[in-house]
Coordinates of C-alpha atoms (C1' of nucleotides) in Angstrom, one line a residue:
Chain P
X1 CA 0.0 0.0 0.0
X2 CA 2.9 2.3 0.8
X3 CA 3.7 4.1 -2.8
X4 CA 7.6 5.7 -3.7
X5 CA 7.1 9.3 -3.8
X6 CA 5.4 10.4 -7.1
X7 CA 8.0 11.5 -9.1
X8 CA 7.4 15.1 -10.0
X9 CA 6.3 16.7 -13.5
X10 CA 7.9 19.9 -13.5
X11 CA 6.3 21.2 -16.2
X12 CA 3.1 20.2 -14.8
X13 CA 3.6 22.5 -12.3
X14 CA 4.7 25.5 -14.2
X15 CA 1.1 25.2 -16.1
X16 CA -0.6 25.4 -13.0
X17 CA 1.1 28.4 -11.6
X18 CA 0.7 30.1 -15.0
X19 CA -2.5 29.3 -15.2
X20 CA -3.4 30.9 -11.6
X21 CA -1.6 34.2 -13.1
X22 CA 1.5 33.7 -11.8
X23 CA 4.8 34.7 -14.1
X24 CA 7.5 31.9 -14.1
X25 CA 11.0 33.5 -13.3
X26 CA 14.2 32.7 -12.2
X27 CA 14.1 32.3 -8.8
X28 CA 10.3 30.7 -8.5
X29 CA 12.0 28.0 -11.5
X30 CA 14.7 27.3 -9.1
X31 CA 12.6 26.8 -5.9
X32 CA 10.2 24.6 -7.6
X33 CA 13.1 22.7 -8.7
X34 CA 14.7 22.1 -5.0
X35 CA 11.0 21.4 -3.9
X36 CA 10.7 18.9 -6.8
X37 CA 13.8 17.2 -6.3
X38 CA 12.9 16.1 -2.9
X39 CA 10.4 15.2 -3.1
X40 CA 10.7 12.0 -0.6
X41 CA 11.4 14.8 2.1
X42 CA 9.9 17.3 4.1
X43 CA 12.2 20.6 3.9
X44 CA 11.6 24.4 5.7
X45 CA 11.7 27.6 4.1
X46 CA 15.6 27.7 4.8
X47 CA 16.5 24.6 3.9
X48 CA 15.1 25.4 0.5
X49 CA 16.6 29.1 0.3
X50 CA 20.6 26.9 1.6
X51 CA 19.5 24.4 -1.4
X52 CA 18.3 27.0 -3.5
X53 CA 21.4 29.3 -3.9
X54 CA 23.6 26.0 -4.7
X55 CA 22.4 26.6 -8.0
X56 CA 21.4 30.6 -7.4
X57 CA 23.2 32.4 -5.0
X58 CA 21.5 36.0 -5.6
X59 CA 17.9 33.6 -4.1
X60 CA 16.7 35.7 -1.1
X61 CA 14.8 34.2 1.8
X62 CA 11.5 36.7 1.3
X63 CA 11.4 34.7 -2.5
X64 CA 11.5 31.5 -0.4
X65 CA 8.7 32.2 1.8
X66 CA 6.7 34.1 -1.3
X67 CA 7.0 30.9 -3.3
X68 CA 6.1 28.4 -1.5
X69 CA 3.3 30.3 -0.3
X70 CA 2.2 30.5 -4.5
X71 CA 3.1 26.6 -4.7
X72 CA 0.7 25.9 -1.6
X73 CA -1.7 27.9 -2.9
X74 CA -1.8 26.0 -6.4
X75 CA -1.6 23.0 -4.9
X76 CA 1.4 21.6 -6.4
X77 CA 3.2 21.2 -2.5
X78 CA 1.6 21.1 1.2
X79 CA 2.3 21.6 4.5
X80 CA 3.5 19.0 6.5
X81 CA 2.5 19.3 10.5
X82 CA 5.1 17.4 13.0
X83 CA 5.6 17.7 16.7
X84 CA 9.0 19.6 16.2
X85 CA 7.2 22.8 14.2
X86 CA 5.1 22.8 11.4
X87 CA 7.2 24.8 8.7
X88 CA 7.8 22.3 6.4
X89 CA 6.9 21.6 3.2
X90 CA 6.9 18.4 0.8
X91 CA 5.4 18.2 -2.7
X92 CA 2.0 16.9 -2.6
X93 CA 0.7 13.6 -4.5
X94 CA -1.4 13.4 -7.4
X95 CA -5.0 12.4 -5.8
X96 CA -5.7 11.9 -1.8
X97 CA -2.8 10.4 -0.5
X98 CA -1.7 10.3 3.3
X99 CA 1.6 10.8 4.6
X100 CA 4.1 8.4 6.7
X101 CA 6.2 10.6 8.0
X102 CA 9.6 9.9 10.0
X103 CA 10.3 11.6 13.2
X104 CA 14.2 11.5 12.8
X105 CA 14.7 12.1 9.3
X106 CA 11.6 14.1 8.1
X107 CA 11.7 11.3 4.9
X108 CA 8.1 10.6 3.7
X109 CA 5.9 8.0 1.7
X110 CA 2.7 8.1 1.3
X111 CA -0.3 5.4 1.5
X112 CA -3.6 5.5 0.0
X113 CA -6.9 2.8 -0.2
X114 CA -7.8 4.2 2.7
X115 CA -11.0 5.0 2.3
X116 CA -12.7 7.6 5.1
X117 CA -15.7 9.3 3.0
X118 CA -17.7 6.6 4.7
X119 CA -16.8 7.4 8.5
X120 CA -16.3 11.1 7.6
X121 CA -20.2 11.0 7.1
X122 CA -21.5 9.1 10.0
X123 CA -19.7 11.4 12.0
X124 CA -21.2 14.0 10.5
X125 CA -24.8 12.7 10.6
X126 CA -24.3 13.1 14.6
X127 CA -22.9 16.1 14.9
X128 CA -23.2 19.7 14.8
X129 CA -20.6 20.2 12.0
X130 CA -20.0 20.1 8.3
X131 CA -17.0 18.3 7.9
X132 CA -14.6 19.7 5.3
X133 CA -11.7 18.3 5.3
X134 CA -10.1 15.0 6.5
X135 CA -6.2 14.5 8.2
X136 CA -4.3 11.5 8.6
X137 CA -1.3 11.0 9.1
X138 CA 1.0 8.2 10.4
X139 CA 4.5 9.2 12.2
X140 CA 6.9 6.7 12.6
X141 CA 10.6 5.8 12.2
X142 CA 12.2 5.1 8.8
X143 CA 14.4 2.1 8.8
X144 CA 17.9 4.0 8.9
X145 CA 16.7 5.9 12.1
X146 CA 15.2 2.7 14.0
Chain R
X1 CA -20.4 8.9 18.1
X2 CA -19.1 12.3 18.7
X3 CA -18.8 13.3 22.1
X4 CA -19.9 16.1 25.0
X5 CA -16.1 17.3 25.6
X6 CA -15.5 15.4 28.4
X7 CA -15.9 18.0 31.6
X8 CA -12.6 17.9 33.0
X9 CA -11.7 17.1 37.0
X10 CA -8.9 19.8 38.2
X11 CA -8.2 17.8 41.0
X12 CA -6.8 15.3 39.0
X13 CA -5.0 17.4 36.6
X14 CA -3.0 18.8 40.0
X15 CA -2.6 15.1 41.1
X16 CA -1.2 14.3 38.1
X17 CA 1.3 17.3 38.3
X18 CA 2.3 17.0 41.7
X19 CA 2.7 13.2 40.9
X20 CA 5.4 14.5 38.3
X21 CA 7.3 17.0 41.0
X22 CA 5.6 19.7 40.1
X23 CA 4.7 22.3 42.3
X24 CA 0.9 23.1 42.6
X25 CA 1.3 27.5 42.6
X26 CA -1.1 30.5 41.9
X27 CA -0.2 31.1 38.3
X28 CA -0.6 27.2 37.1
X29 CA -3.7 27.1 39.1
X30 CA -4.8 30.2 37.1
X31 CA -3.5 28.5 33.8
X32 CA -5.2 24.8 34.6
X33 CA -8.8 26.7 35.4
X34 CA -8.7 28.2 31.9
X35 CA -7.8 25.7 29.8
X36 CA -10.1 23.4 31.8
X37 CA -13.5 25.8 31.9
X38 CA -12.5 26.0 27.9
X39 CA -12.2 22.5 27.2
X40 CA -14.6 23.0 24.2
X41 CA -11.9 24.9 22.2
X42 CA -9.1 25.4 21.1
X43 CA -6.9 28.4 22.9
X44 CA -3.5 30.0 21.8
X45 CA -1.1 31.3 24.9
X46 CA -2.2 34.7 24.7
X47 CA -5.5 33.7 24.7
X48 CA -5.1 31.9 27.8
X49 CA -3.0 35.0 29.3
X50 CA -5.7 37.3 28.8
X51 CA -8.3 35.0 30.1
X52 CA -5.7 34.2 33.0
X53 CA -5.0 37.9 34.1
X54 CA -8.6 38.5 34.5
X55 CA -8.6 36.5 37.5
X56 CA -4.8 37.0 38.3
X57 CA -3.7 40.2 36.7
X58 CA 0.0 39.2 38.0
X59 CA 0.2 36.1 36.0
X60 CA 3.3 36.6 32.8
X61 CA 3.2 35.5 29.7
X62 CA 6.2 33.5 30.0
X63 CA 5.0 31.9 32.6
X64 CA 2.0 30.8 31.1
X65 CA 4.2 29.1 28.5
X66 CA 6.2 27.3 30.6
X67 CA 2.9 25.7 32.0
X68 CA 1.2 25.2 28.9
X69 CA 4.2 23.1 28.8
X70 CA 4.0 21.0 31.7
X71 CA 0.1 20.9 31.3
X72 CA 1.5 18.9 27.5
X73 CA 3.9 16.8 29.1
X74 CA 1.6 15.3 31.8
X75 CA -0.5 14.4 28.6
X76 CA -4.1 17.1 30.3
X77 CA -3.7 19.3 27.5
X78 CA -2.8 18.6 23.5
X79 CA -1.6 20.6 20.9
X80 CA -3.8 21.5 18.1
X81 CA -2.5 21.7 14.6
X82 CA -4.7 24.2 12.0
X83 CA -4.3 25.4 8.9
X84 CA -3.9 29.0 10.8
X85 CA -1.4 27.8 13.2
X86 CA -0.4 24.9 15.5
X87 CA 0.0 27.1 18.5
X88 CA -2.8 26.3 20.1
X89 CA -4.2 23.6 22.8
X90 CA -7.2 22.2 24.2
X91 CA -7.7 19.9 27.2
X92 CA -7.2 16.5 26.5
X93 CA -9.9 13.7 26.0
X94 CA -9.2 10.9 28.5
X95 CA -7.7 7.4 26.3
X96 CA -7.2 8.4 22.2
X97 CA -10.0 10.1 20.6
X98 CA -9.4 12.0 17.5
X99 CA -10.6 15.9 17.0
X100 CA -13.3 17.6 15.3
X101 CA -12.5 21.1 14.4
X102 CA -14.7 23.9 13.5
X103 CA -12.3 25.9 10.9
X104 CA -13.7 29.0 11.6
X105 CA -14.3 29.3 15.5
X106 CA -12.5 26.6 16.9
X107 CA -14.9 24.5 18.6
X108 CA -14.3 21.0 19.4
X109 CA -15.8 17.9 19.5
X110 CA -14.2 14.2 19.6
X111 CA -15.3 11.2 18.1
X112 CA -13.8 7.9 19.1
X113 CA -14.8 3.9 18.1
X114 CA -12.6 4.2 15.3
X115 CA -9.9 1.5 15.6
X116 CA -6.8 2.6 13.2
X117 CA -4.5 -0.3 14.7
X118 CA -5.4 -2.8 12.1
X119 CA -4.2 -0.4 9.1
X120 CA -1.5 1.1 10.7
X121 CA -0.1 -2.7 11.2
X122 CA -1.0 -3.2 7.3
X123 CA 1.0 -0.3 6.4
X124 CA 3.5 -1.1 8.5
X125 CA 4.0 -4.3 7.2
X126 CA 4.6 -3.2 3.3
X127 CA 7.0 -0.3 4.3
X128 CA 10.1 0.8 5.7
X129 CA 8.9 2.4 8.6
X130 CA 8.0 1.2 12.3
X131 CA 4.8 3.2 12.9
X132 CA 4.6 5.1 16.2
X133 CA 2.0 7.2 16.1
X134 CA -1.3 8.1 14.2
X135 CA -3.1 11.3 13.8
X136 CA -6.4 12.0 12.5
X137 CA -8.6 15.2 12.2
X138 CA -11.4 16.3 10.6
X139 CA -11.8 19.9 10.0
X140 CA -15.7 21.7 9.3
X141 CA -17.8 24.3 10.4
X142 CA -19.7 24.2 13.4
X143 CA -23.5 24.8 13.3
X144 CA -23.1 28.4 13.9
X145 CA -20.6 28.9 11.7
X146 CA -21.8 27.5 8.6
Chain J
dC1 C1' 9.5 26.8 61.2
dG2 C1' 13.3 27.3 58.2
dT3 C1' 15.8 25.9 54.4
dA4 C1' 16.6 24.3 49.6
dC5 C1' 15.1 24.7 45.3
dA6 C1' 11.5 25.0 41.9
dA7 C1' 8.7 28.6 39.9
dT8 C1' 7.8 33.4 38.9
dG9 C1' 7.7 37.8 36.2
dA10 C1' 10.2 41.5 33.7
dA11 C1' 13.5 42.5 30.4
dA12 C1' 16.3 41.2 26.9
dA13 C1' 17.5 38.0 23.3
dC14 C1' 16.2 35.3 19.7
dG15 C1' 14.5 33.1 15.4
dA16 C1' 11.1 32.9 12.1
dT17 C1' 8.1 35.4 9.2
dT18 C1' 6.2 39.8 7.2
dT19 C1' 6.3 44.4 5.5
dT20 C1' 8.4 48.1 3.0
dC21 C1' 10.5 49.9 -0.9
dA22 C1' 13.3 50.9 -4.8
dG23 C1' 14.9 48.6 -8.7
dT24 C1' 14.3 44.6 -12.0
dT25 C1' 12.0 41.2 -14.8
dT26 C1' 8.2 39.2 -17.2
dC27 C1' 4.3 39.3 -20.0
dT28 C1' 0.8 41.8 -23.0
dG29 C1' -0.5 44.3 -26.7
dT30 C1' 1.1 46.7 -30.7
Chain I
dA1 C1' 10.8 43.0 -31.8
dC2 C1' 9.5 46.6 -28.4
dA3 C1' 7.4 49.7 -25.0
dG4 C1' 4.7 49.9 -21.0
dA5 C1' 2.1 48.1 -17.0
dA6 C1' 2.2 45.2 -13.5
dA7 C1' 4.2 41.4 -11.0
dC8 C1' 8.3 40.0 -8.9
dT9 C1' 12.7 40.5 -6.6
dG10 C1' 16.2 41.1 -2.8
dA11 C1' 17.9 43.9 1.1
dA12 C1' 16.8 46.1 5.2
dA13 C1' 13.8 46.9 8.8
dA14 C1' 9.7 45.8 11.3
dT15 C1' 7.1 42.5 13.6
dC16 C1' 5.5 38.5 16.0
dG17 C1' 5.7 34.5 18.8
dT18 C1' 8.7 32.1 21.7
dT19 C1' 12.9 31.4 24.7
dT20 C1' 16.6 32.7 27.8
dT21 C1' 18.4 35.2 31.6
dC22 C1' 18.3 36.6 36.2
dA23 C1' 17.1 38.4 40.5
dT24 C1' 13.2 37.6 43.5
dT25 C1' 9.3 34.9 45.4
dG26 C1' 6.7 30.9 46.9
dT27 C1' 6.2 26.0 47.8
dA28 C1' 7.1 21.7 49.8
dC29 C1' 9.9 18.9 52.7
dG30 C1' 12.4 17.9 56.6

DNA sequence: CGTACAATGAAAACGATTTTCAGTTTCTGT
DNA sequence: ACAGAAACTGAAAATCGTTTTCATTGTACG
């Protein structure tokens, strides 16, 4: 059930954030590239500004923060929630994945066939809410970090 | 299957602090009554400063930090992860329920019977990870909020 | 009751994130 | 191609939440 981390489509995402308006420059190229590229692994704002200027040194932070904030918001990466702080990010799967995160390491895989629509509605049938949104997610130890 | 928040005994929650060599003062008095009379949502530190100082204008923010904290460790109050933020905490259900958020105001309810154990071994069993922990959230609106 | 030490609150330090702003780059229409 | 409008950039400064420091106070234990 556990699935390798989808291997990104760059391109893919460059539609989307054109097609929300967005202009595709330099620095937005290069951060969706570092997010792209690890995408087995959770990283914060500035880990991806250090990775970043490997390739572009003039990158500034502010970018950082501006373009993840655009990928979010397009829905080509999400933000991943752990005890430690929850400024990371990962690229998000195609479809409604959930994430197996590792404590130590921050490395990710996903599992899906879980199906919750069903519970998600009973719940709802007795209470006072309309349910939204769903979150699961499994935290654990990778094998290296055992 | 959802839940009245369970109505929360103080005397316990100071039992179980002193049973973990803390000391039972005025200020985490102050701090336990709040986040115990608002066991129905979800409150941020300052929150729980403001609401603290009108009973005990004295009472410092740092302070009511560092209890927040040992209120966490001694497992009576939980951290609450949003969209807007993870800084804020609620008292915690007694055994593992799993949280109903209203998105908009905050409101909580619990639901519980759902037994995760059998997929989390599943998963488990066809990855590289040793599973620790699970984590599961639904996010809505709450009646009055819809 | 008195002592040891945890806990307190104010101020300062800190780190992460946001705002401001002047200069640059991208896209659109011609 | 090219000019102009608007979005985007990076550096500095402001801001916000959180942590550390430290002198003082309060609590629990003997």
């Amino acid at each position: 059930m556990p699935a390798e981390p989808s291997s990104v489509n760059l391109e893919e995402w460059f539609d989307r954030l054109e097609d929300s308006g967005y202009r595709l420059t330099k620095p937005l190229r290069v951060v969706a590239e570092v997010m792209a590229k690890n995408s087995y692994c959770t990283l914060s704002p500035t880990e991806v500004y250090d990775l970043g200027r490997e390739h572009y040194p003039k990158l500034g932070l502010v970018t950082v923060y501006r373009t993840l904030e655009k990928l979010e918001e397009v829905g080509v990466i999400q933000r991943v929630h752990q005890a430690g702080g929850c400024n990371s990010y990962i690229a998000a799967p195609s479809g409604h994945q959930h994430l197996l995160i590792c404590r130590n390491c921050g490395r990710v895989e996903y599992f899906q066939g879980i199906d919750l629509t069903d519970l998600v509605s009973r719940v709802e049938a007795k209470s006072y809410y309309s349910i939204q949104d769903h979150w699961l997610q499994l935290i654990g130890l990778y094998k290296s970090c055992q």
